Amino acid sequence: GLVNTKQMFSKAMAGKYAIPAYNFNNLEQLQAIVTACVETDSPVIIQVSKGARSYANETMLRYMAMGAVQMAREAGSKIPICLHLDHGDSFELCKSCIDSGFSSVMIDGSHLPFDENVALTKKVVEYARQHDVTVEGELGVLAGIEDEVSAEHSTYTKPEEVEDFVKKTGVDSLAISIGTSHGAYKFKLKPGESVPPLRFDILDECEKRIPGFPIVLHGASSVLPEYVELINSYGGKMDGAVGVPEDQLRKAAASAVCKINIDSDGRLAVTAKIREYFAKDPKEFDPRKYLGEARKELINLIKHKNQTVLGSAGNA
Ligand code: G3H
Ligand code: 13P
Ligand code: NA
Ligand code: ZN
């Protein structure tokens, strides 16, 4: 069945790689994730956001996840699969996921004052413990492109807070803010400017305070230029889309970062392939054709991430 993150993270820590956490909202995404992780023999976290729950129905997503485990087993694969709630925003939402069979949840109290974040996170941990469900908490706020000066407006994680937070809450992993952000427009670059490096100095300071403790990176899509170019060449308008360079993620994966969240890269791959398909074959109207092409590209992308960026391939 579904497993929590405990063993995945201890193996990732020892092996100096990161577990991929891919978001899913629909059948083709989930099929691609499972197929690619089975083919690369990679452990995987499949995650559901609040938005995914309202798009696809929580019950549907949960049974799809169980179907994904069964699909892997029938293919002869033993890869561990964790079903995780992404960005849980209340105790009630986390409880509902725990009660219905999720094996891991995130409680995101990062926008709250420290003490309130601690109290909320602790409450979720106490409930989750009774059900063998692991909990991810967060300290620091990820930058948003809406911020005029992202470096100043983003609230990087304060390393002096992490030990206290982990001790007081009992969380199993901690998401931190070191310069990544959600979506396809992570950095606002002036002409000729290149992407600023992640704040590995802050990551190092955090690691020193909680040695051997699993750290999580959100907003870790690379926004691959090939996809942005394909989208734009077939009528899309995604100028200025930019993500975290893969080298930065390789470096993070080798550290105490044990979970790397990727959603936008998959969205871009799917959009690029569907735009291309529609442009090249305007007569086609069977969704299996263009969704099938999108799914194929998603499989390639996920294999690439597992094999060459996160290093999770071969570690199931
Ligand atoms: O962190 C956000 C994830 O990419 C999920 O996005 O809320 O649009 O489903 P969503
Ligand atoms: P990206 O938007 O960079 O893919 O981040 C996804 C994420 O952090 C989901 O929680
Ligand atoms: Na790691
Ligand atoms: Zn996130």
Short mmCIF file of C-alpha atoms and ligand atoms in Angstrom, two decimals:
data_model
loop_
_atom_site.label_atom_id
_atom_site.label_comp_id
_atom_site.label_asym_id
_atom_site.label_seq_id
_atom_site.Cartn_x
_atom_site.Cartn_y
_atom_site.Cartn_z
CA GLY A 1 0.00 0.00 0.00
CA LEU A 2 0.92 3.66 0.36
CA VAL A 3 3.87 4.46 2.64
CA ASN A 4 4.82 7.52 4.68
CA THR A 5 8.07 9.42 4.12
CA LYS A 6 10.13 8.06 7.03
CA GLN A 7 12.13 5.36 5.30
CA MET A 8 12.26 7.23 1.99
CA PHE A 9 13.89 10.21 3.67
CA SER A 10 16.37 8.26 5.77
CA LYS A 11 17.54 6.42 2.64
CA ALA A 12 17.69 9.66 0.64
CA MET A 13 19.72 11.32 3.38
CA ALA A 14 22.20 8.44 3.50
CA GLY A 15 22.37 8.14 -0.29
CA LYS A 16 22.68 11.90 -0.92
CA TYR A 17 19.76 12.18 -3.32
CA ALA A 18 16.24 13.64 -3.12
CA ILE A 19 12.82 12.04 -3.43
CA PRO A 20 10.76 13.62 -6.22
CA ALA A 21 7.36 14.99 -5.22
CA TYR A 22 5.14 15.38 -8.28
CA ASN A 23 1.70 17.01 -8.15
CA PHE A 24 -1.20 15.33 -9.92
CA ASN A 25 -4.72 16.41 -10.83
CA ASN A 26 -5.68 13.94 -13.53
CA LEU A 27 -5.26 10.46 -14.97
CA GLU A 28 -2.56 11.17 -17.53
CA GLN A 29 -0.32 12.93 -15.00
CA LEU A 30 -0.59 10.06 -12.55
CA GLN A 31 0.00 7.43 -15.23
CA ALA A 32 3.11 9.31 -16.37
CA ILE A 33 4.47 9.64 -12.83
CA VAL A 34 4.00 5.95 -12.03
CA THR A 35 5.27 4.73 -15.40
CA ALA A 36 8.40 6.89 -15.23
CA CYS A 37 9.14 6.02 -11.59
CA VAL A 38 8.65 2.30 -12.24
CA GLU A 39 10.92 2.49 -15.30
CA THR A 40 13.62 4.33 -13.35
CA ASP A 41 13.07 2.32 -10.14
CA SER A 42 12.58 5.50 -8.12
CA PRO A 43 10.71 6.05 -4.88
CA VAL A 44 8.08 8.75 -5.35
CA ILE A 45 5.78 11.14 -3.52
CA ILE A 46 2.57 11.88 -5.38
CA GLN A 47 0.98 15.01 -4.03
CA VAL A 48 -2.44 16.58 -4.05
CA SER A 49 -3.07 20.29 -3.46
CA LYS A 50 -6.25 21.88 -2.21
CA GLY A 51 -6.82 23.00 -5.80
CA ALA A 52 -6.38 19.42 -7.04
CA ARG A 53 -8.97 18.26 -4.51
CA SER A 54 -11.51 20.74 -5.74
CA TYR A 55 -10.69 20.06 -9.41
CA ALA A 56 -10.72 16.28 -9.35
CA ASN A 57 -12.52 15.35 -6.12
CA GLU A 58 -10.60 14.13 -3.10
CA THR A 59 -12.14 10.65 -3.16
CA MET A 60 -11.32 10.22 -6.84
CA LEU A 61 -7.70 11.28 -6.28
CA ARG A 62 -7.27 8.94 -3.33
CA TYR A 63 -8.57 5.93 -5.23
CA MET A 64 -6.42 6.91 -8.20
CA ALA A 65 -3.39 6.86 -5.90
CA MET A 66 -4.33 3.41 -4.67
CA GLY A 67 -4.77 2.36 -8.30
CA ALA A 68 -1.31 3.72 -9.03
CA VAL A 69 0.21 1.49 -6.35
CA GLN A 70 -1.63 -1.51 -7.77
CA MET A 71 -0.51 -0.62 -11.29
CA ALA A 72 3.14 -0.54 -10.12
CA ARG A 73 2.81 -3.88 -8.31
CA GLU A 74 1.23 -5.58 -11.29
CA ALA A 75 4.15 -4.34 -13.37
CA GLY A 76 6.40 -6.22 -10.91
CA SER A 77 7.73 -3.05 -9.26
CA LYS A 78 8.25 -2.52 -5.54
CA ILE A 79 8.81 1.25 -5.65
CA PRO A 80 7.56 2.97 -2.50
CA ILE A 81 4.71 5.40 -3.22
CA CYS A 82 3.61 8.07 -0.75
CA LEU A 83 0.34 10.01 -1.07
CA HIS A 84 0.92 13.49 0.35
CA LEU A 85 -1.25 16.55 0.93
CA ASP A 86 0.54 19.58 -0.55
CA HIS A 87 0.15 22.93 1.28
CA GLY A 88 -2.50 21.92 3.79
CA ASP A 89 -3.83 25.16 5.22
CA SER A 90 -5.82 23.98 8.26
CA PHE A 91 -5.96 21.25 10.87
CA GLU A 92 -9.35 20.16 9.46
CA LEU A 93 -8.01 19.67 5.93
CA CYS A 94 -5.03 17.66 7.22
CA LYS A 95 -7.30 15.58 9.46
CA SER A 96 -9.65 14.84 6.58
CA CYS A 97 -6.73 13.61 4.45
CA ILE A 98 -5.31 11.55 7.33
CA ASP A 99 -8.72 10.00 8.03
CA SER A 100 -9.17 9.06 4.39
CA GLY A 101 -5.83 7.30 3.97
CA PHE A 102 -3.18 9.81 2.91
CA SER A 103 0.19 8.62 4.19
CA SER A 104 1.71 12.10 4.59
CA VAL A 105 0.51 15.70 4.93
CA MET A 106 1.97 19.18 4.81
CA ILE A 107 0.67 21.82 7.19
CA ASP A 108 1.76 25.15 5.78
CA GLY A 109 1.71 27.69 8.57
CA SER A 110 4.64 29.61 7.08
CA HIS A 111 2.60 32.84 6.77
CA LEU A 112 1.74 32.77 10.49
CA PRO A 113 3.75 34.27 13.36
CA PHE A 114 6.26 31.70 14.67
CA ASP A 115 4.29 30.69 17.77
CA GLU A 116 1.05 30.24 15.84
CA ASN A 117 2.85 28.19 13.18
CA VAL A 118 4.27 26.01 15.98
CA ALA A 119 0.87 25.53 17.63
CA LEU A 120 -0.94 24.63 14.39
CA THR A 121 1.83 22.32 13.18
CA LYS A 122 2.06 20.59 16.55
CA LYS A 123 -1.67 19.91 16.55
CA VAL A 124 -1.43 18.24 13.14
CA VAL A 125 1.61 16.21 14.22
CA GLU A 126 -0.18 14.94 17.33
CA TYR A 127 -3.10 13.70 15.26
CA ALA A 128 -0.95 12.33 12.41
CA ARG A 129 1.24 10.33 14.82
CA GLN A 130 -1.74 8.23 15.87
CA HIS A 131 -2.20 7.15 12.25
CA ASP A 132 1.43 6.61 11.25
CA VAL A 133 1.21 9.61 8.91
CA THR A 134 4.26 11.86 8.47
CA VAL A 135 4.06 15.66 8.59
CA GLU A 136 5.92 18.37 6.67
CA GLY A 137 6.02 21.87 8.16
CA GLU A 138 7.35 25.12 6.72
CA LEU A 139 9.37 28.06 7.96
CA GLY A 140 9.99 31.10 5.78
CA VAL A 141 7.87 32.41 2.92
CA LEU A 142 8.64 31.61 -0.70
CA ALA A 143 9.16 34.57 -2.97
CA GLY A 144 6.38 35.42 -5.38
CA ILE A 145 6.88 37.07 -8.74
CA GLU A 146 4.37 39.69 -7.65
CA ASP A 147 7.00 40.99 -5.26
CA GLU A 148 8.70 44.00 -6.80
CA VAL A 149 12.08 43.22 -5.33
CA SER A 150 11.85 39.53 -4.69
CA ALA A 151 15.03 39.25 -2.65
CA GLU A 152 13.77 41.84 -0.20
CA HIS A 153 10.16 40.76 -0.05
CA SER A 154 10.70 37.05 0.21
CA THR A 155 11.23 35.96 3.77
CA TYR A 156 14.07 33.52 3.74
CA THR A 157 13.99 30.93 6.50
CA LYS A 158 15.73 32.17 9.63
CA PRO A 159 18.23 29.42 10.54
CA GLU A 160 18.05 30.40 14.21
CA GLU A 161 14.40 29.31 14.26
CA VAL A 162 14.61 25.83 12.73
CA GLU A 163 15.83 23.85 15.73
CA ASP A 164 13.20 25.28 18.03
CA PHE A 165 10.47 24.67 15.43
CA VAL A 166 11.45 21.07 14.81
CA LYS A 167 11.74 20.31 18.54
CA LYS A 168 8.49 22.00 19.52
CA THR A 169 6.36 20.56 16.70
CA GLY A 170 7.80 17.08 16.17
CA VAL A 171 7.54 17.40 12.36
CA ASP A 172 9.16 14.78 10.14
CA SER A 173 10.48 17.25 7.58
CA LEU A 174 10.83 20.99 7.11
CA ALA A 175 10.28 23.09 3.99
CA ILE A 176 12.53 26.13 3.86
CA SER A 177 12.76 29.27 1.77
CA ILE A 178 16.13 29.84 0.10
CA GLY A 179 15.16 31.66 -3.07
CA THR A 180 12.84 29.31 -4.93
CA SER A 181 9.24 30.26 -5.70
CA HIS A 182 6.13 28.68 -7.14
CA GLY A 183 5.07 28.82 -10.77
CA ALA A 184 6.77 29.52 -14.11
CA TYR A 185 8.02 33.06 -13.43
CA LYS A 186 10.43 32.62 -10.58
CA PHE A 187 12.80 35.48 -11.21
CA LYS A 188 12.25 38.85 -12.80
CA LEU A 189 15.40 39.31 -14.85
CA LYS A 190 16.55 42.47 -16.57
CA PRO A 191 18.05 42.02 -20.06
CA GLY A 192 21.40 40.24 -19.81
CA GLU A 193 20.84 39.28 -16.18
CA SER A 194 21.10 35.65 -15.16
CA VAL A 195 19.25 33.71 -12.49
CA PRO A 196 20.56 34.46 -8.99
CA PRO A 197 21.86 31.35 -7.19
CA LEU A 198 19.84 29.79 -4.38
CA ARG A 199 20.91 30.77 -0.87
CA PHE A 200 22.99 27.70 -0.07
CA ASP A 201 24.49 29.64 2.82
CA ILE A 202 21.06 29.64 4.50
CA LEU A 203 20.61 25.93 3.73
CA ASP A 204 24.02 25.22 5.30
CA GLU A 205 23.11 27.20 8.41
CA CYS A 206 19.85 25.26 8.73
CA GLU A 207 21.65 21.91 8.29
CA LYS A 208 24.09 22.83 11.03
CA ARG A 209 21.27 23.44 13.47
CA ILE A 210 19.29 20.30 12.65
CA PRO A 211 21.92 17.82 11.41
CA GLY A 212 20.50 14.84 9.53
CA PHE A 213 16.98 16.29 9.48
CA PRO A 214 15.06 16.06 6.17
CA ILE A 215 14.66 19.40 4.40
CA VAL A 216 12.15 20.10 1.61
CA LEU A 217 12.39 22.44 -1.38
CA HIS A 218 9.20 23.85 -2.86
CA GLY A 219 9.04 25.80 -6.09
CA ALA A 220 11.79 23.71 -7.63
CA SER A 221 10.76 23.57 -11.29
CA SER A 222 13.46 24.45 -13.78
CA VAL A 223 11.07 25.92 -16.37
CA LEU A 224 12.98 24.23 -19.18
CA PRO A 225 13.58 26.72 -22.03
CA GLU A 226 12.76 24.05 -24.67
CA TYR A 227 9.19 23.91 -23.42
CA VAL A 228 8.80 27.67 -23.12
CA GLU A 229 10.11 28.05 -26.69
CA LEU A 230 7.78 25.33 -27.99
CA ILE A 231 4.80 26.95 -26.26
CA ASN A 232 5.67 30.38 -27.64
CA SER A 233 6.31 29.02 -31.13
CA TYR A 234 2.81 27.54 -31.24
CA GLY A 235 0.87 30.60 -30.16
CA GLY A 236 1.57 30.69 -26.44
CA LYS A 237 2.69 33.79 -24.58
CA MET A 238 5.08 32.83 -21.82
CA ASP A 239 7.88 35.35 -22.31
CA GLY A 240 9.99 35.81 -19.23
CA ALA A 241 9.22 32.37 -17.81
CA VAL A 242 12.29 31.20 -15.87
CA GLY A 243 13.05 28.62 -13.20
CA VAL A 244 15.74 27.14 -10.99
CA PRO A 245 18.71 25.85 -13.01
CA GLU A 246 19.11 22.07 -12.78
CA ASP A 247 22.66 22.36 -11.45
CA GLN A 248 21.34 24.18 -8.40
CA LEU A 249 18.89 21.34 -7.79
CA ARG A 250 21.61 18.70 -8.20
CA LYS A 251 23.59 20.48 -5.53
CA ALA A 252 20.52 20.67 -3.26
CA ALA A 253 19.68 16.99 -3.80
CA ALA A 254 23.14 15.99 -2.56
CA SER A 255 22.54 17.89 0.69
CA ALA A 256 20.00 17.35 3.50
CA VAL A 257 17.28 18.27 1.00
CA CYS A 258 15.32 15.01 0.80
CA LYS A 259 12.19 16.13 -1.08
CA ILE A 260 12.00 18.33 -4.16
CA ASN A 261 8.57 19.54 -5.35
CA ILE A 262 7.93 19.75 -9.07
CA ASP A 263 4.64 20.79 -10.62
CA SER A 264 5.15 23.61 -13.12
CA ASP A 265 7.65 21.69 -15.27
CA GLY A 266 5.05 19.01 -15.92
CA ARG A 267 2.42 21.62 -16.75
CA LEU A 268 4.79 23.17 -19.29
CA ALA A 269 5.59 19.81 -20.92
CA VAL A 270 1.89 19.00 -21.29
CA THR A 271 1.01 22.44 -22.63
CA ALA A 272 3.89 22.43 -25.11
CA LYS A 273 2.94 19.05 -26.55
CA ILE A 274 -0.77 19.83 -26.79
CA ARG A 275 -0.11 23.17 -28.51
CA GLU A 276 2.23 21.44 -30.94
CA TYR A 277 -0.28 18.68 -31.61
CA PHE A 278 -3.14 21.08 -32.28
CA ALA A 279 -0.99 23.17 -34.60
CA LYS A 280 0.29 20.17 -36.57
CA ASP A 281 -2.92 18.18 -36.74
CA PRO A 282 -5.89 20.54 -36.57
CA LYS A 283 -8.27 17.80 -37.75
CA GLU A 284 -7.68 15.56 -34.74
CA PHE A 285 -10.35 15.60 -32.06
CA ASP A 286 -9.71 12.42 -30.06
CA PRO A 287 -8.34 13.60 -26.67
CA ARG A 288 -6.42 10.34 -26.36
CA LYS A 289 -4.23 11.43 -29.23
CA TYR A 290 -3.06 14.76 -27.87
CA LEU A 291 -3.22 13.78 -24.21
CA GLY A 292 -1.29 10.65 -25.16
CA GLU A 293 1.47 12.79 -26.69
CA ALA A 294 1.48 14.99 -23.59
CA ARG A 295 1.71 11.94 -21.36
CA LYS A 296 4.64 10.55 -23.36
CA GLU A 297 6.53 13.82 -22.90
CA LEU A 298 5.73 13.86 -19.18
CA ILE A 299 7.20 10.35 -18.84
CA ASN A 300 10.43 11.53 -20.50
CA LEU A 301 10.59 14.61 -18.29
CA ILE A 302 10.10 12.65 -15.06
CA LYS A 303 12.68 10.03 -16.05
CA HIS A 304 15.10 12.86 -16.78
CA LYS A 305 14.47 14.45 -13.35
CA ASN A 306 14.86 11.17 -11.48
CA GLN A 307 17.95 10.07 -13.39
CA THR A 308 19.93 13.24 -13.90
CA VAL A 309 18.73 15.86 -11.40
CA LEU A 310 17.40 14.35 -8.17
CA GLY A 311 19.37 11.11 -8.31
CA SER A 312 16.44 9.04 -7.04
CA ALA A 313 16.58 6.59 -9.96
CA GLY A 314 17.69 3.09 -8.97
CA ASN A 315 17.03 3.79 -5.29
CA ALA A 316 13.60 2.23 -4.78
O1 G3H B 1 2.35 24.72 -4.68
C1 G3H B 1 1.50 24.69 -5.57
C2 G3H B 1 1.40 23.49 -6.45
O2 G3H B 1 2.09 23.70 -7.64
C3 G3H B 1 -0.05 23.16 -6.67
O3 G3H B 1 -0.67 24.13 -7.45
O4 G3H B 1 -2.59 24.92 -6.07
O5 G3H B 1 -2.56 25.22 -8.57
O6 G3H B 1 -2.88 22.94 -7.55
P1 G3H B 1 -2.27 24.32 -7.39
P1 13P B 2 6.87 24.55 -8.96
O1 13P B 2 5.79 25.56 -9.27
O2 13P B 2 8.23 25.16 -9.06
O3 13P B 2 6.75 23.32 -9.79
O4 13P B 2 6.69 24.13 -7.42
C1 13P B 2 5.75 23.15 -7.05
C2 13P B 2 5.53 23.08 -5.57
O5 13P B 2 6.28 23.58 -4.75
C3 13P B 2 4.35 22.32 -5.11
O6 13P B 2 4.17 22.41 -3.73
NA NA B 3 19.46 14.88 -0.29
ZN ZN B 4 4.82 24.24 -2.83
#
